[in-house]
């Protein structure tokens, strides 16, 4: 029997090595819905492609919704509302599937470990995320690239 840390290492390793192949072969649960939510909120010209400007505007709007008390920080308490926000767009069942992905990603943005995500932390990490998702470096993120988001967050 392997210790828990070693098991987690191997799980992460397998997903890292085979993640791209898996994502092409199967639809990761929730990835299509998550891509749809992001496109619905960010894609101003409805062409199913996000350019850097749409990503930035969408990120700013998204942060404003998350920072419910307007203090410039998103606390873990405020993340509890994400499921409700997402459910309004995709329904409760799908929201239960993709909300944990969104919350997990958001909490990794807390770089100083103060249990809150500042606006600067959020935007810095969203910029990095855009570059990571833009797999062909064309300064645009397509639906296909967005569907890789859960794998990119591993």
Short mmCIF file of C-alpha atoms in Angstrom, two decimals:
data_model
loop_
_atom_site.label_atom_id
_atom_site.label_comp_id
_atom_site.label_asym_id
_atom_site.label_seq_id
_atom_site.Cartn_x
_atom_site.Cartn_y
_atom_site.Cartn_z
CA UNK A 1 0.00 0.00 0.00
CA UNK A 2 1.28 3.45 -0.95
CA UNK A 3 1.08 6.41 1.44
CA UNK A 4 -1.66 8.92 0.59
CA UNK A 5 0.85 11.53 -0.64
CA UNK A 6 2.35 9.05 -3.10
CA UNK A 7 -1.10 8.05 -4.37
CA UNK A 8 -1.97 11.71 -4.99
CA UNK A 9 1.35 12.20 -6.77
CA UNK A 10 0.62 9.32 -9.14
CA UNK A 11 -2.91 10.49 -9.80
CA UNK A 12 -1.57 13.96 -10.65
CA UNK A 13 1.18 12.48 -12.79
CA UNK A 14 -1.23 10.33 -14.78
CA UNK A 15 -3.53 13.30 -15.43
CA UNK A 16 -0.60 15.51 -16.38
CA UNK A 17 0.92 13.03 -18.83
CA UNK A 18 -2.29 11.77 -20.37
CA UNK A 19 -4.52 14.77 -19.78
CA UNK A 20 -4.36 16.20 -23.25
CA UNK A 21 -5.01 12.81 -24.86
CA UNK A 22 -7.89 12.13 -22.49
CA UNK A 23 -9.45 15.51 -23.15
CA UNK A 24 -9.48 14.82 -26.87
CA UNK A 25 -10.98 11.36 -26.39
CA UNK A 26 -13.66 12.12 -23.78
CA UNK A 27 -15.61 15.05 -22.53
CA UNK A 28 -14.45 15.74 -18.97
CA UNK A 29 -17.54 15.93 -16.76
CA UNK A 30 -18.59 19.55 -16.49
CA UNK A 31 -16.04 20.88 -18.97
CA UNK A 32 -18.57 21.67 -21.70
CA UNK A 33 -20.91 23.34 -19.23
CA UNK A 34 -18.06 25.34 -17.72
CA UNK A 35 -16.91 26.46 -21.17
CA UNK A 36 -20.48 27.49 -21.95
CA UNK A 37 -20.82 29.52 -18.75
CA UNK A 38 -17.58 31.36 -19.45
CA UNK A 39 -18.50 32.05 -23.06
CA UNK A 40 -21.99 33.24 -22.10
CA UNK A 41 -20.53 35.70 -19.62
CA UNK A 42 -17.42 36.84 -21.49
CA UNK A 43 -18.06 36.52 -25.24
CA UNK A 44 -19.49 39.95 -26.13
CA UNK A 45 -19.68 39.35 -29.88
CA UNK A 46 -21.03 35.78 -29.50
CA UNK A 47 -18.54 34.19 -31.90
CA UNK A 48 -17.55 31.38 -29.47
CA UNK A 49 -14.04 32.85 -29.21
CA UNK A 50 -12.66 35.03 -26.44
CA UNK A 51 -10.05 37.62 -27.28
CA UNK A 52 -7.89 39.23 -24.59
CA UNK A 53 -10.21 42.24 -24.29
CA UNK A 54 -13.30 40.09 -23.74
CA UNK A 55 -11.39 37.99 -21.21
CA UNK A 56 -10.32 41.09 -19.28
CA UNK A 57 -13.80 42.66 -19.32
CA UNK A 58 -15.41 39.37 -18.34
CA UNK A 59 -12.88 38.91 -15.54
CA UNK A 60 -13.59 42.39 -14.18
CA UNK A 61 -17.34 41.79 -14.26
CA UNK A 62 -16.91 38.37 -12.71
CA UNK A 63 -14.80 39.72 -9.86
CA UNK A 64 -17.40 42.39 -9.16
CA UNK A 65 -20.07 39.69 -8.83
CA UNK A 66 -17.89 37.58 -6.54
CA UNK A 67 -16.88 40.48 -4.29
CA UNK A 68 -20.38 40.89 -2.95
CA UNK A 69 -19.53 43.29 -0.14
CA UNK A 70 -17.31 45.46 -2.39
CA UNK A 71 -14.28 45.38 -0.09
CA UNK A 72 -11.81 44.48 -2.86
CA UNK A 73 -11.40 40.91 -1.58
CA UNK A 74 -13.26 37.66 -2.18
CA UNK A 75 -13.46 35.57 0.98
CA UNK A 76 -14.17 31.87 1.22
CA UNK A 77 -17.59 32.87 2.59
CA UNK A 78 -18.33 34.79 -0.61
CA UNK A 79 -17.41 31.74 -2.74
CA UNK A 80 -20.41 29.91 -1.27
CA UNK A 81 -22.59 32.04 -3.53
CA UNK A 82 -20.94 30.79 -6.73
CA UNK A 83 -23.25 27.81 -7.08
CA UNK A 84 -26.30 30.08 -6.98
CA UNK A 85 -24.80 32.49 -9.50
CA UNK A 86 -23.94 29.63 -11.87
CA UNK A 87 -27.29 27.88 -11.31
CA UNK A 88 -29.11 30.92 -12.67
CA UNK A 89 -27.36 30.31 -15.96
CA UNK A 90 -27.10 26.52 -16.30
CA UNK A 91 -29.47 25.03 -13.73
CA UNK A 92 -28.86 23.53 -10.31
CA UNK A 93 -27.61 20.10 -11.36
CA UNK A 94 -24.95 21.44 -13.71
CA UNK A 95 -24.03 24.15 -11.20
CA UNK A 96 -23.34 21.48 -8.58
CA UNK A 97 -20.95 19.85 -11.04
CA UNK A 98 -18.97 22.90 -12.14
CA UNK A 99 -19.09 25.17 -9.08
CA UNK A 100 -16.44 23.16 -7.21
CA UNK A 101 -14.09 23.60 -10.19
CA UNK A 102 -14.64 27.36 -10.13
CA UNK A 103 -14.19 27.60 -6.34
CA UNK A 104 -11.05 25.44 -6.39
CA UNK A 105 -9.52 27.59 -9.11
CA UNK A 106 -10.46 30.79 -7.33
CA UNK A 107 -8.93 29.68 -4.02
CA UNK A 108 -5.62 28.90 -5.73
CA UNK A 109 -5.46 32.58 -6.71
CA UNK A 110 -4.81 33.46 -3.03
CA UNK A 111 -1.04 33.81 -3.34
CA UNK A 112 -0.38 35.30 0.11
CA UNK A 113 -2.48 32.65 1.93
CA UNK A 114 -4.61 35.19 3.78
CA UNK A 115 -7.79 33.25 2.88
CA UNK A 116 -8.98 36.04 0.58
CA UNK A 117 -8.44 36.75 -3.10
CA UNK A 118 -7.68 40.38 -3.76
CA UNK A 119 -8.58 42.04 -7.02
CA UNK A 120 -4.88 42.15 -7.99
CA UNK A 121 -4.39 38.44 -7.22
CA UNK A 122 -7.50 37.61 -9.22
CA UNK A 123 -6.53 39.60 -12.30
CA UNK A 124 -2.90 38.44 -12.24
CA UNK A 125 -4.02 34.80 -12.15
CA UNK A 126 -6.75 35.32 -14.75
CA UNK A 127 -4.11 36.77 -17.11
CA UNK A 128 -1.95 33.67 -16.54
CA UNK A 129 -4.97 31.44 -17.07
CA UNK A 130 -5.78 33.08 -20.41
CA UNK A 131 -2.23 32.44 -21.62
CA UNK A 132 -2.38 28.84 -20.38
CA UNK A 133 -5.70 28.19 -22.13
CA UNK A 134 -4.53 29.78 -25.39
CA UNK A 135 -2.82 26.57 -26.48
CA UNK A 136 -1.98 27.79 -30.00
CA UNK A 137 -0.82 31.28 -28.88
CA UNK A 138 -3.16 33.16 -31.22
CA UNK A 139 -4.32 35.57 -28.46
CA UNK A 140 -7.79 33.96 -28.50
CA UNK A 141 -9.41 31.20 -26.47
CA UNK A 142 -11.91 28.98 -28.24
CA UNK A 143 -14.62 26.75 -26.76
CA UNK A 144 -12.36 23.76 -27.41
CA UNK A 145 -9.53 25.39 -25.46
CA UNK A 146 -11.91 26.38 -22.65
CA UNK A 147 -13.02 22.76 -22.29
CA UNK A 148 -9.44 21.98 -21.21
CA UNK A 149 -9.76 24.26 -18.18
CA UNK A 150 -10.29 21.47 -15.60
CA UNK A 151 -7.12 19.73 -16.83
CA UNK A 152 -5.14 22.96 -16.81
CA UNK A 153 -6.04 23.47 -13.16
CA UNK A 154 -4.51 20.15 -12.07
#
